[in-house]
PDB file of C-alpha atoms in Angstrom:
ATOM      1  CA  UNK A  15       8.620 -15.265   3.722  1.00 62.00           C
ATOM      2  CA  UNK A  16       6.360 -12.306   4.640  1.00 75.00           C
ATOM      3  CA  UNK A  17       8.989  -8.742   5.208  1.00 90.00           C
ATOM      4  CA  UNK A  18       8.944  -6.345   7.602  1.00 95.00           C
ATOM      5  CA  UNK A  19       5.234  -5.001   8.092  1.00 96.00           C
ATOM      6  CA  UNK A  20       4.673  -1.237   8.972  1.00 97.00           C
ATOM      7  CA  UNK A  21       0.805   0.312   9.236  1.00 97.00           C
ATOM      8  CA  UNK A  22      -0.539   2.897   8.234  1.00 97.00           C
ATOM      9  CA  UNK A  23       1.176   3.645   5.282  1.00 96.00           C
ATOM     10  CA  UNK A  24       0.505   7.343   4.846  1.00 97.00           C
ATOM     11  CA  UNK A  25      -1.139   9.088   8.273  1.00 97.00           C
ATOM     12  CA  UNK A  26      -2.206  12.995   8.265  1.00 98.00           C
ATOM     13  CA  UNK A  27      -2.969  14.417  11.233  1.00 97.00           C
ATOM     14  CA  UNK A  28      -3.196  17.907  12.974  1.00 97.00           C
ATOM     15  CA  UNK A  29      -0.403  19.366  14.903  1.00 96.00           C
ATOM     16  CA  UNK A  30      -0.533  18.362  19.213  1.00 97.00           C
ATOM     17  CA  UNK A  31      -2.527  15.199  18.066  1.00 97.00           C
ATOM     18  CA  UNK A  32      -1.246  11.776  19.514  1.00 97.00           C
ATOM     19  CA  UNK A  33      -0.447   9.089  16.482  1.00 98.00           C
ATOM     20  CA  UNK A  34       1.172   5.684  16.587  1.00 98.00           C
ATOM     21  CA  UNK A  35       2.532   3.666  14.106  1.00 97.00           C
ATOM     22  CA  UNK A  36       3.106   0.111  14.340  1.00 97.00           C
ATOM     23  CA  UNK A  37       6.143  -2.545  12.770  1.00 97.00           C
ATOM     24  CA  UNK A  38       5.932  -6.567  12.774  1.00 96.00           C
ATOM     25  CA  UNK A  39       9.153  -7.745  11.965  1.00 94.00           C
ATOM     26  CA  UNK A  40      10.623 -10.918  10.045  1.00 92.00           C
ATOM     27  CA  UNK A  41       9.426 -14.187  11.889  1.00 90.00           C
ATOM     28  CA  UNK A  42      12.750 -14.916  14.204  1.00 86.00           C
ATOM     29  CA  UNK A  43      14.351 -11.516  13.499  1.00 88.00           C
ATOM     30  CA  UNK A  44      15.123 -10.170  17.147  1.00 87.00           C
ATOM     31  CA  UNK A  45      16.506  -7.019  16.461  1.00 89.00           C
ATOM     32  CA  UNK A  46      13.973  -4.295  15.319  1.00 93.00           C
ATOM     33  CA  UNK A  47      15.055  -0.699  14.564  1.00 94.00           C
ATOM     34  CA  UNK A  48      13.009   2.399  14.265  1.00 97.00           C
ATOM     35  CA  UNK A  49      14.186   5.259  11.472  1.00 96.00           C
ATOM     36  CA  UNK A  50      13.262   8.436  10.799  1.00 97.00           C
ATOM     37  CA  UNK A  51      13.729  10.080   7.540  1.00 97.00           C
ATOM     38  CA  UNK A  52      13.420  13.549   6.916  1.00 95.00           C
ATOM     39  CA  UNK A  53      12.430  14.456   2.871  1.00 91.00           C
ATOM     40  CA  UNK A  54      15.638  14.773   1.118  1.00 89.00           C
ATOM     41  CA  UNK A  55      18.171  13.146   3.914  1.00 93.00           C
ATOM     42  CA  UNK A  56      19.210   9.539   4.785  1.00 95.00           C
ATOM     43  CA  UNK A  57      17.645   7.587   7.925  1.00 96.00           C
ATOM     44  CA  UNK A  58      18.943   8.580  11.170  1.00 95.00           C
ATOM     45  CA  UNK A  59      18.337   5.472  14.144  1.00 94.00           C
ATOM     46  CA  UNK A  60      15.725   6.147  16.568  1.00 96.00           C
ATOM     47  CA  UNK A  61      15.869   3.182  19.062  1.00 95.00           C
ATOM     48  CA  UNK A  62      17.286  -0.361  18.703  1.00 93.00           C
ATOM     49  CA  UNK A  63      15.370  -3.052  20.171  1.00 92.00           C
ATOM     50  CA  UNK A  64      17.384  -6.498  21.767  1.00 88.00           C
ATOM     51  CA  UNK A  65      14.317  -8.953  22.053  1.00 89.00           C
ATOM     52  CA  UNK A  66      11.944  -6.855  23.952  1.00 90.00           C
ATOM     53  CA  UNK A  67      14.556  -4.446  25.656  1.00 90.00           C
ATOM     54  CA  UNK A  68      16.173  -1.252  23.816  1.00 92.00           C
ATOM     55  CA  UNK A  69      19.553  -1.214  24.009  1.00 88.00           C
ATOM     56  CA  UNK A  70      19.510   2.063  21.827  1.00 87.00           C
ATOM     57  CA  UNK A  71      17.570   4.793  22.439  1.00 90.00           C
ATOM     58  CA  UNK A  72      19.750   7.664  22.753  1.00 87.00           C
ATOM     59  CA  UNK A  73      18.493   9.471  19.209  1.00 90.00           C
ATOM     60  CA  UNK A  74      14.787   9.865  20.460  1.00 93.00           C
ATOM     61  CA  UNK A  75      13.368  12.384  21.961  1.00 92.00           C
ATOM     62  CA  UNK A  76      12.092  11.153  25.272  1.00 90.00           C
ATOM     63  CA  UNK A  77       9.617  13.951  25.721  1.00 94.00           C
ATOM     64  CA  UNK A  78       7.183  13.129  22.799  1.00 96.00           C
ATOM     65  CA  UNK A  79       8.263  10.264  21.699  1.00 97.00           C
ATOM     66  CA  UNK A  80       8.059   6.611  23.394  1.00 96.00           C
ATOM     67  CA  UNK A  81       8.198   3.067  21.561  1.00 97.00           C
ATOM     68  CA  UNK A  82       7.358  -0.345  22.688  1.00 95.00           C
ATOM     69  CA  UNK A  83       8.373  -4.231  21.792  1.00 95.00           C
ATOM     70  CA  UNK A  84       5.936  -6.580  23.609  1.00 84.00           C
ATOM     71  CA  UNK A  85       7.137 -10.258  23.488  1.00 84.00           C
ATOM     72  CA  UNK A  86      10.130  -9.117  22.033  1.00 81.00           C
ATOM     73  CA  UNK A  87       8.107  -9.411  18.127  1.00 90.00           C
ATOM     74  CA  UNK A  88       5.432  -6.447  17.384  1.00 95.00           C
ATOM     75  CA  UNK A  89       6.448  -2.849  18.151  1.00 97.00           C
ATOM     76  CA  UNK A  90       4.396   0.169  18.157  1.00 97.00           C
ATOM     77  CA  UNK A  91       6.398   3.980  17.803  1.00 98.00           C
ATOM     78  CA  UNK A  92       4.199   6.830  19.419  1.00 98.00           C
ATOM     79  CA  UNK A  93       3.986  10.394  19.225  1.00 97.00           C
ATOM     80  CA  UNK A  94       2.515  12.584  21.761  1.00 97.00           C
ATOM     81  CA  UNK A  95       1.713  15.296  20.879  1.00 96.00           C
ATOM     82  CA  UNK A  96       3.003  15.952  17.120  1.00 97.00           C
ATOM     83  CA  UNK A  97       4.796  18.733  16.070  1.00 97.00           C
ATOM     84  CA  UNK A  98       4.962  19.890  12.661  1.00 97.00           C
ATOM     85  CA  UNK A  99       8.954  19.360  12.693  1.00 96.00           C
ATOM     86  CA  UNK A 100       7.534  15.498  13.155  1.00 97.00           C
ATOM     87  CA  UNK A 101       6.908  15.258   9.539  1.00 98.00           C
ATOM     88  CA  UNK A 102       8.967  12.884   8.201  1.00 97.00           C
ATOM     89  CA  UNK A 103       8.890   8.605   6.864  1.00 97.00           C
ATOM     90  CA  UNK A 104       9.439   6.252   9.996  1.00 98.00           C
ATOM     91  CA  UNK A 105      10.742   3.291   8.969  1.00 97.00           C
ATOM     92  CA  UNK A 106      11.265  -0.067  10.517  1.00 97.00           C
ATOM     93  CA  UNK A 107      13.634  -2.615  10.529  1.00 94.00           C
ATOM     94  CA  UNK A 108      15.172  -5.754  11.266  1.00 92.00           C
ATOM     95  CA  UNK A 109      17.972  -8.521  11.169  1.00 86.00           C
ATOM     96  CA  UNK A 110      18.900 -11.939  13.126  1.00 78.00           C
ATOM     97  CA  UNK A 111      21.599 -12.071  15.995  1.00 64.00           C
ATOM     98  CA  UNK A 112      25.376 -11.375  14.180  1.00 58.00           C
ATOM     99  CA  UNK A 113      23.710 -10.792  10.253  1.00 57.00           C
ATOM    100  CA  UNK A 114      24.908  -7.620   9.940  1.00 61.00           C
ATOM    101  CA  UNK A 115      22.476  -6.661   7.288  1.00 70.00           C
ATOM    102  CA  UNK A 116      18.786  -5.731   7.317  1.00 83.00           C
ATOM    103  CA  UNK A 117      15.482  -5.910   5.942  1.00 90.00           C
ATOM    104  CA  UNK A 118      13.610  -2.483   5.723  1.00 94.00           C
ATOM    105  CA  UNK A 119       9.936  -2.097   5.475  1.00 95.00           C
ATOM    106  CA  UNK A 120       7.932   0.644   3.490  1.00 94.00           C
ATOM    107  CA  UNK A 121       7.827   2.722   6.138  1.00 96.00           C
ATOM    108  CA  UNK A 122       5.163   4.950   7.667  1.00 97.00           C
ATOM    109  CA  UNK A 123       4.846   8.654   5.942  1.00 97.00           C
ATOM    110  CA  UNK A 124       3.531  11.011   8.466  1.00 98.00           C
ATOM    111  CA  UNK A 125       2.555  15.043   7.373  1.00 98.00           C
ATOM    112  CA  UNK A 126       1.637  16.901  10.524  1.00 98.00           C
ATOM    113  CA  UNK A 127      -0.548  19.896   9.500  1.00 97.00           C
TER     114      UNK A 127
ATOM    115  CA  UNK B   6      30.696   9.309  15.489  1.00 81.00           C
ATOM    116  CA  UNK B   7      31.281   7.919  12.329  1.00 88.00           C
ATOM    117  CA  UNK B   8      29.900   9.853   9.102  1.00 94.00           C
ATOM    118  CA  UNK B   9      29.138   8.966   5.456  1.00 97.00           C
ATOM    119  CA  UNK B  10      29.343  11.834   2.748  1.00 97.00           C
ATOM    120  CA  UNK B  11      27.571  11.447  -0.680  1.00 98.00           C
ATOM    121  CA  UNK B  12      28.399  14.562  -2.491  1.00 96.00           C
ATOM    122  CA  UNK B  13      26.380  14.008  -5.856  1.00 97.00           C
ATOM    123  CA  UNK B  14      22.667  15.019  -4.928  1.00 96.00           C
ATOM    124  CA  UNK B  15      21.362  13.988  -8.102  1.00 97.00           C
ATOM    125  CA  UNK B  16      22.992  12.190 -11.405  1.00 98.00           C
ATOM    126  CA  UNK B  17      21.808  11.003 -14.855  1.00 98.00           C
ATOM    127  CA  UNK B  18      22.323   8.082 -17.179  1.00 98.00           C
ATOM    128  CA  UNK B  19      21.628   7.153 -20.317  1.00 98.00           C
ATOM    129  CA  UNK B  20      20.293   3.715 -20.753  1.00 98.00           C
ATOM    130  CA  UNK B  21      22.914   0.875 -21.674  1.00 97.00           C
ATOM    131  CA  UNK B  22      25.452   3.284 -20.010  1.00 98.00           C
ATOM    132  CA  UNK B  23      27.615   3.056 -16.760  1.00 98.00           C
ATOM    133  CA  UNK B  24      27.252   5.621 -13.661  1.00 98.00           C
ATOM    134  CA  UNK B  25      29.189   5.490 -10.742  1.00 98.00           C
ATOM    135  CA  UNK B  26      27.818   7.142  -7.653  1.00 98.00           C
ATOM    136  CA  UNK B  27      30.593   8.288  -4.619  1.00 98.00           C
ATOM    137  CA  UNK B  28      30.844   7.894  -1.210  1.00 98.00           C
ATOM    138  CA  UNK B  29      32.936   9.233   1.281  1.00 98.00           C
ATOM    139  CA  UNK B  30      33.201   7.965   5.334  1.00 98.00           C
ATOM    140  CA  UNK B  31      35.239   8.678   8.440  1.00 96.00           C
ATOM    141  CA  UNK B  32      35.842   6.540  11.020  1.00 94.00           C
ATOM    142  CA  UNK B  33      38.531   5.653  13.354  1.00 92.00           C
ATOM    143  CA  UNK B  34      38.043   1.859  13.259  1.00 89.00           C
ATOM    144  CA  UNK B  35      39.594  -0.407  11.341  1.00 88.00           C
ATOM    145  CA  UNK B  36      36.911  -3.271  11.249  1.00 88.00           C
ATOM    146  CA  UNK B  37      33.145  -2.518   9.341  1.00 90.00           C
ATOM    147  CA  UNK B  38      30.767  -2.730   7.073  1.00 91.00           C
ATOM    148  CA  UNK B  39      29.833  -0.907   3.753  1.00 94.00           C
ATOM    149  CA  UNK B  40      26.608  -0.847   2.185  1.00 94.00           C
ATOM    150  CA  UNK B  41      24.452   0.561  -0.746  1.00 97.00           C
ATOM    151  CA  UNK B  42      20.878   0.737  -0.797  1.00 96.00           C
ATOM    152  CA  UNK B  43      18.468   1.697  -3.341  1.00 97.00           C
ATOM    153  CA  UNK B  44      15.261   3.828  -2.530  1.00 96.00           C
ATOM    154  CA  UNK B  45      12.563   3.842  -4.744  1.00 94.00           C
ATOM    155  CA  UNK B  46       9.399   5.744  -4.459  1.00 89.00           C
ATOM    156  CA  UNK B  47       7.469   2.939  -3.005  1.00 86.00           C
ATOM    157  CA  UNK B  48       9.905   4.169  -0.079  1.00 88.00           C
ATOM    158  CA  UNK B  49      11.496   0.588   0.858  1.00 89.00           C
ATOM    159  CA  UNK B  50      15.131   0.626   1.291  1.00 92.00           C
ATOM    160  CA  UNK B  51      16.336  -2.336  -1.023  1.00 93.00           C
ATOM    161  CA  UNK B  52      19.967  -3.685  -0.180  1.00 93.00           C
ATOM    162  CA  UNK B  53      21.992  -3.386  -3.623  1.00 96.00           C
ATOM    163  CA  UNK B  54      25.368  -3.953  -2.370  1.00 95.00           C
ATOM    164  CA  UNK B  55      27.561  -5.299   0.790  1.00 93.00           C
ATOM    165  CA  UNK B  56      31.136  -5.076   1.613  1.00 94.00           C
ATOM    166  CA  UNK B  57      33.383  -6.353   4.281  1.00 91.00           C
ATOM    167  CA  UNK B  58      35.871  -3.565   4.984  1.00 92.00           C
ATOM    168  CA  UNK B  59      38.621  -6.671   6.198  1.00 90.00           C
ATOM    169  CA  UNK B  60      38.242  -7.982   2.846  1.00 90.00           C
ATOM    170  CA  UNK B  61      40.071  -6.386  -0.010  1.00 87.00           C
ATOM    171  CA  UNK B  62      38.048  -7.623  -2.994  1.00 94.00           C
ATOM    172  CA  UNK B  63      35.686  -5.358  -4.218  1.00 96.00           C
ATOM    173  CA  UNK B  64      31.803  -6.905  -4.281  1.00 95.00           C
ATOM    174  CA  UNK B  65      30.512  -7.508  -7.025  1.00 96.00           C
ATOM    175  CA  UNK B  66      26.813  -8.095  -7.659  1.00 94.00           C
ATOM    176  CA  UNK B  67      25.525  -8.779 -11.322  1.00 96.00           C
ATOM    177  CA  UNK B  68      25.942  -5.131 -12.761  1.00 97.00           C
ATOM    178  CA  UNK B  69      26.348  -3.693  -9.688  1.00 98.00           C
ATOM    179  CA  UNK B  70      30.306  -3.753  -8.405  1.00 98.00           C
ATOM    180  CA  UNK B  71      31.732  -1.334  -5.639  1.00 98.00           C
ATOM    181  CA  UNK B  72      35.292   0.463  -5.900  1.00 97.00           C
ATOM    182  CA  UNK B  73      36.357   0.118  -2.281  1.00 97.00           C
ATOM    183  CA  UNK B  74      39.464   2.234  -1.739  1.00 96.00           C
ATOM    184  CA  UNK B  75      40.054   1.732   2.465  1.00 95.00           C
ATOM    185  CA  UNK B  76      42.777   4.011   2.905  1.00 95.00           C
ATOM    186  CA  UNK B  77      41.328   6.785   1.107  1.00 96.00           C
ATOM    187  CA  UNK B  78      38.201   5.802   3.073  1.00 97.00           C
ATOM    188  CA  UNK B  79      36.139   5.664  -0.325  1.00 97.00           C
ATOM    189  CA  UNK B  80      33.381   3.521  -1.572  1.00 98.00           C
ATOM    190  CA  UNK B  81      32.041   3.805  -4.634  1.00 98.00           C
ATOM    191  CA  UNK B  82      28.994   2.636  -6.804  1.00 98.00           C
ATOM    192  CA  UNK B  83      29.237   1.518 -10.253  1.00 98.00           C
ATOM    193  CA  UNK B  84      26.093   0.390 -12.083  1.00 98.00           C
ATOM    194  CA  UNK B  85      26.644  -1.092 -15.410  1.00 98.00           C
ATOM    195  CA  UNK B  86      24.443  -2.054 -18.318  1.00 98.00           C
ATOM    196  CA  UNK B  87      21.852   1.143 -16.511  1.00 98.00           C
ATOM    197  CA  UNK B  88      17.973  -0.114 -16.709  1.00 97.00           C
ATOM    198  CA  UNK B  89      15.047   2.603 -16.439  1.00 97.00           C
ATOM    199  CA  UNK B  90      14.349   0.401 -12.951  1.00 96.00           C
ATOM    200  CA  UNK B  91      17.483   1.684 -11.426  1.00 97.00           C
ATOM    201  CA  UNK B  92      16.250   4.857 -11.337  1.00 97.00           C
ATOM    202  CA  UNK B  93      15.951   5.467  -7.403  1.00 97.00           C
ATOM    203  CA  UNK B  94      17.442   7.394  -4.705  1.00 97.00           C
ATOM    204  CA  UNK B  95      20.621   5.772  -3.648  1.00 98.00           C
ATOM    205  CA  UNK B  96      21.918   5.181  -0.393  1.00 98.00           C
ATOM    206  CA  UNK B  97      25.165   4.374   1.284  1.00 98.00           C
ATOM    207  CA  UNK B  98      25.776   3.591   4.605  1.00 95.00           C
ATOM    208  CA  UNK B  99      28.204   2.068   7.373  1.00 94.00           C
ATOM    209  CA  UNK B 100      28.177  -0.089  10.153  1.00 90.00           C
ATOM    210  CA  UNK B 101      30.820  -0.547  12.899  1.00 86.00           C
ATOM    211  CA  UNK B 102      31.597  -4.455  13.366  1.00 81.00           C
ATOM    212  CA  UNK B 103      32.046  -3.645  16.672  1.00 70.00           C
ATOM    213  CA  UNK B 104      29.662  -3.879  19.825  1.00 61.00           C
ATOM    214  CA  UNK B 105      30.144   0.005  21.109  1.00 51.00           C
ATOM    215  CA  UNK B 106      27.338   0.813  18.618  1.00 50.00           C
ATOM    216  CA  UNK B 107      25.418  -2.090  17.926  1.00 58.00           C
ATOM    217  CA  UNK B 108      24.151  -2.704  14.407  1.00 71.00           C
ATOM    218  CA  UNK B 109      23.289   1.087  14.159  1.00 82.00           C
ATOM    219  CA  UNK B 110      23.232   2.138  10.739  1.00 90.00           C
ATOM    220  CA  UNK B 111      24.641   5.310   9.416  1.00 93.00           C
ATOM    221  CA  UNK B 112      23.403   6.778   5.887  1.00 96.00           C
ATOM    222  CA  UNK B 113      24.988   9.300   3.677  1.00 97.00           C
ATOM    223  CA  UNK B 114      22.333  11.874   2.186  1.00 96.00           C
ATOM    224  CA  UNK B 115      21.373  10.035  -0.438  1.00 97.00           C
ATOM    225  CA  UNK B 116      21.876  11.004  -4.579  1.00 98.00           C
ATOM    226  CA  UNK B 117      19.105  11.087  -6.946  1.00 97.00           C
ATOM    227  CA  UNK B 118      19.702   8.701  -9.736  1.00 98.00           C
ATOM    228  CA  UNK B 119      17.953   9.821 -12.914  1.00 98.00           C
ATOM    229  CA  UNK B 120      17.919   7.141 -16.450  1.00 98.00           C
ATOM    230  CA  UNK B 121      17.083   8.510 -19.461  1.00 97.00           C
ATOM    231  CA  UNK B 122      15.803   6.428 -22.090  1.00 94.00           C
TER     232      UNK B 122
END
């Protein structure tokens, strides 16, 4: 069984630039989770996603951020525009209905210059 | 909110010895979960260890066993037998078995462990 996939894997960009990083899941998995972890500190939850609705989102910042789950399996975590503060891993991941554990991917490193 | 406290930032082991990482939490509920996850630099978070906070056995898993203390609202890490592979950054983390806040996940800081051959 294929994990949790997460693209790109590293991602440099300038500071106001847009970027996006995307998560596939586990096949059947219909929670998906979004993490950000800043160097040196444990995740902290983004947004929770419930099929394709988030039933979480109070952690991310509305203004820049945004984050999408079409058909309830892909979802794609978007920055607009990036500050250097941004700089950080975003992980993904996710676990069945009432398994109370979960299955990361490698996350996403992102260094905003 | 609930929090988890990891007050070693970094530890070292010899090989073929035995480290035991802490962990602290607060939380007002009596029903949860307890978990320990290992870091490497590939940057995956790898589940090492689960524990049921109703249950009063601690886990065991091969040479990794927790010391769950629920009063004192401790969980520690032992890793026995210590392998150059366990060297990682160590995470542990709680989740409420309640519905208020979903499967939300939260982490302690993290400690460094470091095995010396």
């Amino acid at each position: 069984e294929a994990g949790v996939v997460q693209s790109p894997r590293y991602k440099i960009i300038e500071k106001k630039q847009p970027v996006a990083f995307w998560c596939n899941p586990i096949s059947g998995h219909n929670t998906l989770y979004w993490y950000r972890q800043n160097l040196g500190q444990g995740p902290e939850l983004l947004i929770r996603y419930e099929n394709e609705e988030a039933v979480d989102d109070s952690q991310l910042p509305k203004d820049r951020f945004s984050a999408e789950r079409l058909k309830g399996v892909d979802s794609t975590l978007k920055i607009q525009p990036a500050e250097l503060g941004d700089s950080a891993v975003y992980l993904c991941a996710s676990s069945s209905q009432g398994f109370y554990g979960y299955t990361f991917g490698s996350g996403t490193r992102l260094t905003v210059v | 909110a609930q929090t988890v406290t990891q007050s070693q930032p970094e530890m070292s082991v010899q090989e073929a010895e035995t480290v035991t990482l802490s962990c602290t939490y607060d939380t007002s509920e009596s029903d949860y979960y307890l978990f320990w996850y290992k870091q490497p630099p590939s940057r995956q978070m790898i589940l090492v260890i689960r524990q049921e906070a109703y249950k009063q056995q601690n886990a065991t898993e091969n040479r990794f066993s927790v010391n769950f203390q629920k009063a004192a609202k401790s969980f520690s890490l032992k890793i026995s037998d210590s392998q150059l592979g366990d060297a990682a950054m160590y995470f542990c983390a709680y989740r409420s078995a309640g519905t208020d806040y979903g499967n939300k996940l939260v982490f302690g800081a993290g400690t460094i462990l470091r095995v010396k051959s």
